[in-house]
Each structure stands twice: as structure tokens, then as C-alpha cells.
Amino acid sequence: MSKLLFSHEDEMRKALQAFESPLNSVMQTGKLNVDPLGLNLTGPTIDFLAGSRGLSELASGLGSARSLAVEMASKGFAHRSILDQVAGGGIFSPLATGGVTAAAMGLPSLDIYGLAQRSAMGFMDQFRIPEIEEVSRLLRGVVNPIERQYGLGGAELTRSLSAMNQPWLNVHDTLASVTGIAKLHGIGHLIASEPPFAANLAKVLRADFGDWRDPITWPSGLGSDLGVRAGFYVDRGFNPLLTEFPDSAFEEGLESSGLQEDVPVLVAAYGEPVPRSANDEEEQSFARNNAVHDWLQRFETQIRQFIDVAMTAAFGNDWPRHRLPNGLYEEWTSKKAKDATGLSWPLISYADFTDYERIICKQDNWKAIFAHHFKRPELVRESLQRIYPSRLAAMHARPLMPEDELFVFVEIKRLVRLMLTITFR
């Protein structure tokens, strides 16, 4: 992670929270809770309230602090909308009358934001695109380990990295950059070439993503608090070298590694994807969320059909009544009874994400159906648990981190690839 940005995270978060109070007052009362003379806000303060591009650019940093910047930018969009409504479409007019300072309103100094932005831009300046002939030299120390671990040959890796157009090489730590980008491509190669739940594949991913096999007690705020989620991933054993790049380079790395290819097919009987926003600015800010949300939506339709077809083939159409974990059938039927859409969805359409692992790994279901395909229940649990925090955030329109995107693409590709090869009769 960018140490400069990360070191300022607590201060930035406190500043962000301080802004919430007056803006919440706007939402509740339609008025700014300040002196009648009006506000004498500084340019940077107005910039924040308006959802400035400058704060969006903080997302060019790394790790938790980069994701915090995305959170600030997203709040900026909401705050601008609020103020537009209060001002009747003119955001600056009610703020230009002077009188009360931002300090009197209890707003924090914005120096921390400027410092963080300068740190982010300084971080970006550390990266460059290596010359084509330079790539082979840079890879000399990592080619053999990458080939042994992931099966990706040096010639193919060299071609992929030479074709990248975004700055990915950190001039101050070339080994870390080369190792991280090579591992990212190695994971893509391994996912495409190995059986999805092969023991070797699971072991290699565990070295890079951490061990997620045991049941996890999820921390509070996992879906909404980026700092909690970033810390949780590191605690699980995630290797930060995989994402220590500017966003543009990371996204290009995902694409060139093959991890963004083959979006899961959609099974229409289990629900359609949510339409994209018509707000171009919001679309740009949440491009990662849109991609991840699309993959998750399609994946859930696929895994629901997979479970439904497998269980129906083995136990008949009424399998939910007899083969679900205790209490789950009643939960599903209660949700269906409250469904106001008027549409007739299969009962499994009312499953929660955490229900899939419970059904597959339920001992009698596992022995009768799923053991042959997934080999070990902890491997299924590990894969689905890696997706869960990202799913929690994406489905509630929370900002996502590169780590979230990586987990979603890798684990969904593994699961869908396996599910599409299985035929139940």
C-alpha cells in the first residue's frame, strides 16, 4: 500500500465524518444549519461539497486509502445533489454571501486532503512503461519462480508485459512491480489451464489470497467500511503486491491476464441484471462497481440454477422442503410470500448468498451430489467466502477496491467453469 496515503487514512476519515453532520442537517431539514448571514466557505471546501475531480483523483493511490478516496468522491456526488436541491439548481449562490466561516460551522481543515492528493500524484509519478527490450531483463529474476508456481512460460509472460500500455513499473521498487504483475498474469494462466478445484490451484491461490477455508466470523462494517475490509484482507493473508499499481495499470493487468474475460452467462429465469445508471459522472466513478456487480449478478443466477438442477435431479422438484438446512425452507417461503413483483420465481431465487455454501456443504447433500465435483467442502467454502465481502459491498452500492475485483474475477471464473462442465440427470 502507499505508505503516505495509508498514514493519513484516520485523519481523512475523521474529516469526512465531520462533514457528515452539517450535510445530514441539510438532508433532514432542507436548510444549512448555519448563521443566517450565510457561509464563507473556502474554495477547497466547496470543491469537496461539490464532489470535486481532485478528490476522485485520490483514487489513483493504493489500498485502503485509495478506496477511502473513492468513498469521499461518492459522498461528494450525493452532497452535490443535496446542495443542488437546496439551492434550486445553483450550488454556489447560497454559499457566496459570506459571514460565517467554515471553522465556525465546525468543518475541519482541508489541508489533509491536499496533502493526500499530492501524495497520490507523487505515487503516480513513480511509475513508467518499460521499454520492450527492458522487459526481458526485468523478468530474469522472476521467470523461473513464476513458471514453477503458475505454469506460465517466460516467453508468454514477456509478450504480455511488453504489450501493456499503462505505466506499471515502479522505478523505486522494480522487483516488487515485476513480481506483482507477473503473479497477476500467472494467476490468470493457472485459472485458465488447471481444473478449477485442483489441489494445486487452491494451494497457489491460498499463497496469494490467504487462507479462507475455515468458517469466518465476519467483522462489523465489512461491506460499508473500506478500512475494515482492507485490513480484513491483509489479516487473511492477501499479498498486496498484486494490487500495488495505479488503477489504470491494474485494470489493464486484469485484462491482459485473461481474468476479465468470459463473463458468466446469464440464466434469465433467475433474474436480470440491474440496469446501469444514467448519470455519466457516477458511472465513471463506479466503473469497478458496475463490472463487479454484473459478474456477481450473473454468477448468482448461474449457481442458483446449478444447485436447483442438481438437487432436482437427485431428489425431485420438492427438494427444498426436505434437503435444506434447518430453518432455510421457512425463510425462503416467507420471502416468496412477501414478493410484490407478481412474478413466479423458483424458490431458490429467494436464497441469500451465504445459503449456497450451506446447501452444497450440508453433509447429506455433499455425499450424494457435490463431493465428486468439488473434492473437499472447505474448498467450496473458501471460494465463496472470498467473494462474500465484495458481494456485500457491491450489492449495497458501496465503493470497491482492486482486491475486491480480483477476488470476484478469480473465484467466479473457477466456480462457473466447473459448473458449466457438469451435467445432472
XYZ file of C-alpha atoms in Angstrom:
425
model
C 0.000 0.000 0.000
C 1.066 3.587 -0.445
C 2.510 4.357 2.974
C 1.992 8.094 2.589
C -1.691 7.727 1.830
C -2.285 4.985 4.355
C -0.667 7.023 7.133
C -3.268 9.763 6.607
C -6.273 7.483 6.457
C -7.531 8.032 10.009
C -7.307 11.806 9.647
C -9.078 11.734 6.280
C -11.838 9.531 7.663
C -12.335 11.828 10.666
C -12.536 14.810 8.346
C -15.055 13.022 6.177
C -17.186 12.173 9.211
C -17.049 15.803 10.366
C -18.576 16.874 7.055
C -21.454 14.463 7.569
C -23.070 16.411 10.397
C -23.958 19.652 8.562
C -24.880 17.788 5.402
C -27.137 15.405 7.288
C -28.864 18.508 8.611
C -29.464 19.566 5.007
C -30.992 16.190 4.209
C -33.286 16.299 7.245
C -34.385 19.944 7.219
C -33.637 21.230 3.728
C -31.604 24.032 5.301
C -27.954 24.549 6.127
C -27.680 24.732 9.919
C -25.567 27.918 9.998
C -25.802 31.646 10.718
C -28.464 33.431 8.580
C -25.752 35.598 7.025
C -24.616 32.532 5.079
C -21.316 30.774 4.571
C -17.882 31.971 3.694
C -16.548 28.612 2.576
C -13.110 28.266 1.082
C -12.591 27.079 -2.470
C -11.324 23.641 -1.355
C -14.331 23.250 0.959
C -16.787 23.994 -1.836
C -14.751 21.681 -4.045
C -15.324 18.865 -1.607
C -19.020 19.553 -1.171
C -19.396 19.621 -4.955
C -17.730 16.231 -5.421
C -14.544 17.511 -6.965
C -12.476 15.779 -9.586
C -9.465 16.366 -7.370
C -10.816 14.058 -4.694
C -11.723 11.489 -7.301
C -8.101 11.515 -8.379
C -7.105 10.412 -4.904
C -8.271 7.010 -6.083
C -5.040 6.789 -8.022
C -3.326 5.891 -4.748
C -3.299 2.439 -3.271
C -5.002 0.151 -0.814
C -7.374 1.304 1.888
C -6.521 4.992 1.482
C -7.199 4.862 -2.264
C -10.551 3.254 -1.582
C -11.308 5.867 1.054
C -10.846 8.450 -1.682
C -13.453 6.648 -3.776
C -15.762 6.773 -0.784
C -15.176 10.509 -0.416
C -15.840 11.066 -4.111
C -19.071 9.063 -3.969
C -20.247 11.084 -0.976
C -19.348 14.198 -2.922
C -21.830 13.218 -5.630
C -24.557 12.775 -3.028
C -23.709 16.038 -1.269
C -23.715 17.974 -4.521
C -27.168 16.588 -5.288
C -28.413 17.709 -1.876
C -26.995 21.192 -2.237
C -28.333 21.496 -5.787
C -31.807 20.846 -4.445
C -31.410 23.343 -1.602
C -30.038 25.991 -3.953
C -32.636 25.397 -6.617
C -30.031 24.267 -9.104
C -27.303 26.810 -8.297
C -24.863 25.217 -5.933
C -22.646 28.228 -5.277
C -25.208 31.043 -4.971
C -26.268 30.425 -1.344
C -22.648 29.902 -0.318
C -21.236 33.151 -1.643
C -22.834 35.653 0.719
C -20.064 35.425 3.312
C -20.408 35.863 7.054
C -19.759 32.553 8.795
C -16.502 30.715 8.376
C -16.151 27.008 7.838
C -14.421 26.823 11.229
C -17.469 28.334 12.913
C -19.556 25.663 11.270
C -17.318 23.007 12.751
C -15.822 21.913 9.453
C -12.274 20.528 9.536
C -9.249 21.906 7.796
C -8.811 20.503 4.306
C -5.017 20.516 4.413
C -5.065 16.751 4.860
C -6.888 16.331 1.574
C -4.375 18.437 -0.286
C -1.523 16.511 1.278
C -3.128 13.198 0.405
C -3.733 14.316 -3.160
C -0.140 15.430 -3.553
C 0.976 12.098 -2.126
C -1.222 10.262 -4.604
C 0.125 12.241 -7.532
C 3.658 11.670 -6.294
C 2.936 7.975 -6.160
C 1.666 8.025 -9.740
C 4.832 9.771 -10.886
C 6.896 6.813 -9.670
C 5.534 4.551 -12.410
C 6.574 4.285 -16.033
C 6.219 1.942 -19.005
C 9.424 -0.044 -19.528
C 10.943 -0.297 -22.974
C 10.184 -3.536 -24.819
C 13.791 -4.718 -24.700
C 13.882 -3.852 -20.986
C 11.072 -6.239 -20.051
C 13.140 -9.389 -20.626
C 15.903 -8.081 -18.409
C 13.457 -7.151 -15.646
C 11.922 -10.611 -15.730
C 15.169 -12.549 -15.378
C 14.875 -12.917 -11.641
C 11.211 -13.938 -11.583
C 10.608 -16.005 -14.728
C 11.650 -19.339 -13.226
C 9.641 -18.976 -9.981
C 6.569 -17.829 -11.939
C 6.828 -20.784 -14.308
C 7.240 -23.249 -11.435
C 4.383 -21.816 -9.409
C 1.854 -20.922 -12.102
C 2.999 -22.787 -15.204
C 3.296 -19.543 -17.191
C 6.284 -19.596 -19.543
C 8.730 -16.722 -19.789
C 8.095 -16.049 -23.487
C 4.339 -15.681 -22.997
C 4.795 -13.513 -19.909
C 7.277 -11.292 -21.726
C 4.853 -10.812 -24.634
C 2.015 -9.884 -22.288
C 4.003 -7.342 -20.296
C 5.597 -5.836 -23.412
C 2.118 -5.163 -24.791
C 0.922 -3.202 -21.746
C 0.289 0.484 -22.428
C -0.169 1.808 -18.888
C 2.685 2.706 -16.503
C 3.168 -0.316 -14.223
C 6.855 -0.312 -13.285
C 7.704 1.442 -10.019
C 11.112 2.995 -10.615
C 11.884 2.874 -6.881
C 10.971 -0.801 -6.441
C 11.186 -2.576 -9.770
C 11.313 -6.065 -8.231
C 8.034 -5.552 -6.387
C 6.317 -4.275 -9.548
C 7.631 -7.065 -11.758
C 6.768 -9.711 -9.174
C 3.247 -8.356 -8.656
C 2.361 -8.014 -12.341
C 3.914 -11.401 -13.145
C 1.924 -13.062 -10.364
C -1.268 -11.439 -11.634
C -0.657 -12.928 -15.091
C 0.364 -16.220 -13.518
C -2.939 -16.463 -11.679
C -4.807 -15.786 -14.923
C -2.864 -18.536 -16.673
C -3.438 -21.010 -13.843
C -7.181 -20.327 -13.711
C -7.442 -20.969 -17.462
C -5.290 -24.100 -17.576
C -5.907 -26.056 -14.363
C -9.071 -27.864 -13.228
C -10.997 -25.220 -11.233
C -10.774 -27.012 -7.886
C -7.491 -28.859 -8.323
C -5.484 -29.116 -5.112
C -2.502 -27.355 -6.697
C -4.607 -24.404 -7.873
C -6.212 -23.992 -4.438
C -2.783 -24.107 -2.790
C -1.289 -21.466 -5.090
C -4.252 -19.132 -4.657
C -4.008 -19.570 -0.905
C -0.411 -18.318 -1.022
C -1.532 -15.121 -2.798
C -5.046 -14.580 -1.403
C -4.724 -16.031 2.085
C -6.431 -18.979 3.755
C -10.236 -18.748 3.721
C -11.113 -22.417 4.326
C -12.497 -22.287 7.855
C -15.875 -20.712 8.644
C -15.373 -16.980 9.161
C -16.979 -14.645 11.665
C -17.427 -11.544 9.514
C -16.450 -8.251 11.176
C -18.988 -5.467 11.536
C -18.872 -2.896 8.754
C -17.230 -5.249 6.264
C -19.457 -4.149 3.382
C -19.552 -0.424 4.132
C -16.206 0.416 5.737
C -13.308 0.269 3.301
C -10.720 0.400 6.072
C -12.270 -2.615 7.781
C -12.360 -4.558 4.535
C -8.793 -3.657 3.545
C -7.480 -4.665 6.958
C -9.510 -7.873 6.877
C -7.960 -8.912 3.557
C -4.442 -8.289 4.842
C -5.204 -10.239 8.008
C -6.392 -13.183 5.907
C -3.008 -13.193 4.140
C -3.644 -11.266 0.919
C -0.447 -10.390 -0.988
C -0.552 -6.583 -1.596
C 1.941 -6.819 -4.470
C -0.944 -7.998 -6.649
C -2.676 -4.614 -6.491
C 0.165 -2.121 -5.875
C -0.274 -0.342 -9.205
C -2.096 2.733 -10.448
C -5.697 1.847 -11.206
C -5.226 2.070 -14.972
C -2.308 -0.389 -14.879
C -4.136 -2.772 -12.562
C -7.186 -2.830 -14.830
C -5.009 -3.437 -17.885
C -3.220 -6.207 -15.998
C -6.531 -7.894 -15.220
C -7.498 -7.723 -18.882
C -4.176 -8.921 -20.315
C -4.012 -11.773 -17.793
C -7.378 -13.065 -19.036
C -9.093 -12.659 -15.682
C -11.721 -10.258 -17.055
C -12.673 -12.496 -19.979
C -15.706 -14.764 -20.231
C -18.285 -13.001 -18.101
C -20.612 -15.701 -16.698
C -23.631 -16.432 -18.846
C -26.989 -15.222 -17.621
C -29.799 -17.605 -16.747
C -32.828 -15.400 -17.322
C -35.190 -17.494 -15.209
C -33.294 -16.442 -12.091
C -33.368 -12.670 -12.518
C -31.990 -9.957 -14.820
C -29.044 -7.657 -14.046
C -29.873 -4.260 -12.588
C -29.796 -1.524 -15.284
C -26.810 0.811 -15.301
C -27.054 4.374 -14.038
C -27.887 7.160 -16.480
C -25.503 9.503 -14.668
C -22.286 9.536 -16.699
C -20.212 11.021 -13.898
C -21.419 8.446 -11.419
C -20.848 5.719 -13.990
C -17.222 6.755 -14.307
C -16.734 6.827 -10.549
C -18.297 3.402 -10.128
C -16.938 1.638 -13.205
C -15.375 -1.028 -10.998
C -18.642 -1.486 -9.102
C -20.572 -1.891 -12.349
C -18.245 -4.583 -13.663
C -18.160 -6.479 -10.377
C -21.917 -6.133 -9.904
C -22.520 -7.516 -13.399
C -20.316 -10.539 -12.750
C -21.915 -11.184 -9.355
C -25.448 -10.883 -10.699
C -24.718 -13.319 -13.497
C -22.850 -15.673 -11.179
C -25.730 -15.851 -8.731
C -28.171 -16.757 -11.467
C -25.740 -19.486 -12.526
C -25.099 -21.010 -9.099
C -28.800 -20.963 -8.278
C -29.561 -22.908 -11.446
C -26.655 -25.263 -10.755
C -27.912 -26.109 -7.261
C -31.540 -26.316 -8.356
C -30.840 -28.648 -11.287
C -28.509 -30.862 -9.243
C -30.895 -31.197 -6.316
C -33.946 -31.687 -8.537
C -32.205 -34.451 -10.489
C -31.361 -36.277 -7.282
C -34.366 -35.581 -5.053
C -37.221 -34.219 -7.180
C -38.879 -30.845 -7.587
C -39.810 -30.582 -3.917
C -36.199 -30.880 -2.723
C -36.161 -27.553 -0.810
C -38.756 -28.869 1.619
C -36.602 -31.851 2.566
C -32.949 -31.066 1.835
C -32.318 -27.532 3.082
C -30.510 -26.790 6.366
C -32.827 -26.227 9.314
C -34.991 -23.126 9.018
C -33.946 -22.220 5.484
C -37.068 -23.545 3.766
C -39.239 -21.392 6.018
C -37.073 -18.337 5.295
C -37.382 -18.821 1.533
C -41.125 -19.406 1.560
C -41.621 -16.341 3.772
C -39.662 -14.193 1.318
C -41.642 -15.572 -1.608
C -44.923 -14.818 0.159
C -43.839 -11.190 0.592
C -42.684 -10.802 -3.030
C -44.744 -7.974 -4.520
C -43.485 -8.353 -8.099
C -46.259 -10.733 -9.076
C -43.712 -12.940 -10.855
C -43.314 -16.645 -10.223
C -39.630 -17.267 -9.458
C -38.187 -20.646 -8.464
C -37.961 -20.911 -4.680
C -34.160 -20.840 -4.744
C -34.384 -17.314 -6.158
C -35.002 -16.208 -2.579
C -31.705 -17.617 -1.312
C -29.102 -15.395 0.322
C -25.504 -15.581 -0.876
C -24.428 -17.395 2.277
C -27.071 -20.086 1.673
C -25.208 -21.599 -1.291
C -22.304 -22.908 0.773
C -24.684 -24.210 3.445
C -26.631 -26.239 0.866
C -23.624 -27.601 -1.021
C -21.649 -28.498 2.112
C -24.600 -29.929 4.066
C -23.336 -33.407 4.838
C -26.028 -35.486 3.132
C -26.133 -33.229 0.046
C -22.347 -33.239 -0.131
C -22.082 -37.023 -0.068
C -24.936 -37.585 -2.503
C -24.054 -34.951 -5.140
C -21.311 -32.396 -4.687
C -18.299 -34.279 -3.287
C -17.439 -35.775 -6.670
C -17.170 -32.337 -8.313
C -15.689 -30.085 -5.621
C -13.475 -32.690 -3.898
C -13.432 -31.023 -0.459
C -16.106 -28.899 1.264
C -13.517 -26.459 2.608
C -12.522 -25.603 -0.983
C -16.088 -24.578 -1.821
C -16.348 -22.623 1.416
C -13.030 -20.898 0.724
C -14.057 -19.825 -2.776
C -17.475 -18.491 -1.790
C -16.165 -16.767 1.336
C -13.582 -14.887 -0.732
C -16.424 -13.468 -2.821
C -18.725 -12.587 0.074
C -17.205 -9.258 1.275
C -17.100 -7.938 -2.305
C -20.639 -9.094 -2.913
C -21.807 -7.433 0.301
C -20.298 -4.123 -0.772
C -21.288 -4.278 -4.465
C -24.928 -5.165 -3.875
C -25.270 -2.211 -1.499
C -23.616 0.261 -3.885
C -20.503 0.661 -1.738
C -17.130 1.545 -3.266
C -14.902 -1.414 -4.122
C -11.160 -1.933 -4.000
C -8.921 -3.650 -6.568
C -8.710 -6.559 -4.135
C -12.488 -6.975 -4.353
C -12.362 -7.021 -8.134
C -9.546 -9.571 -8.179
C -11.312 -11.940 -5.787
C -14.553 -11.750 -7.767
C -12.984 -12.415 -11.165
C -10.784 -15.289 -9.962
C -13.322 -17.136 -7.841
C -16.277 -16.703 -10.187
C -14.216 -17.948 -13.138
C -13.285 -21.048 -11.126
C -16.812 -21.786 -9.958
C -18.584 -21.114 -13.245
C -16.017 -23.059 -15.242
C -16.688 -26.099 -13.071
C -20.464 -25.690 -13.038
C -20.701 -25.427 -16.814
C -18.911 -28.766 -17.264
C -21.314 -30.748 -15.072
C -24.464 -32.421 -16.391
C -27.036 -33.777 -13.957
C -29.659 -36.310 -14.965
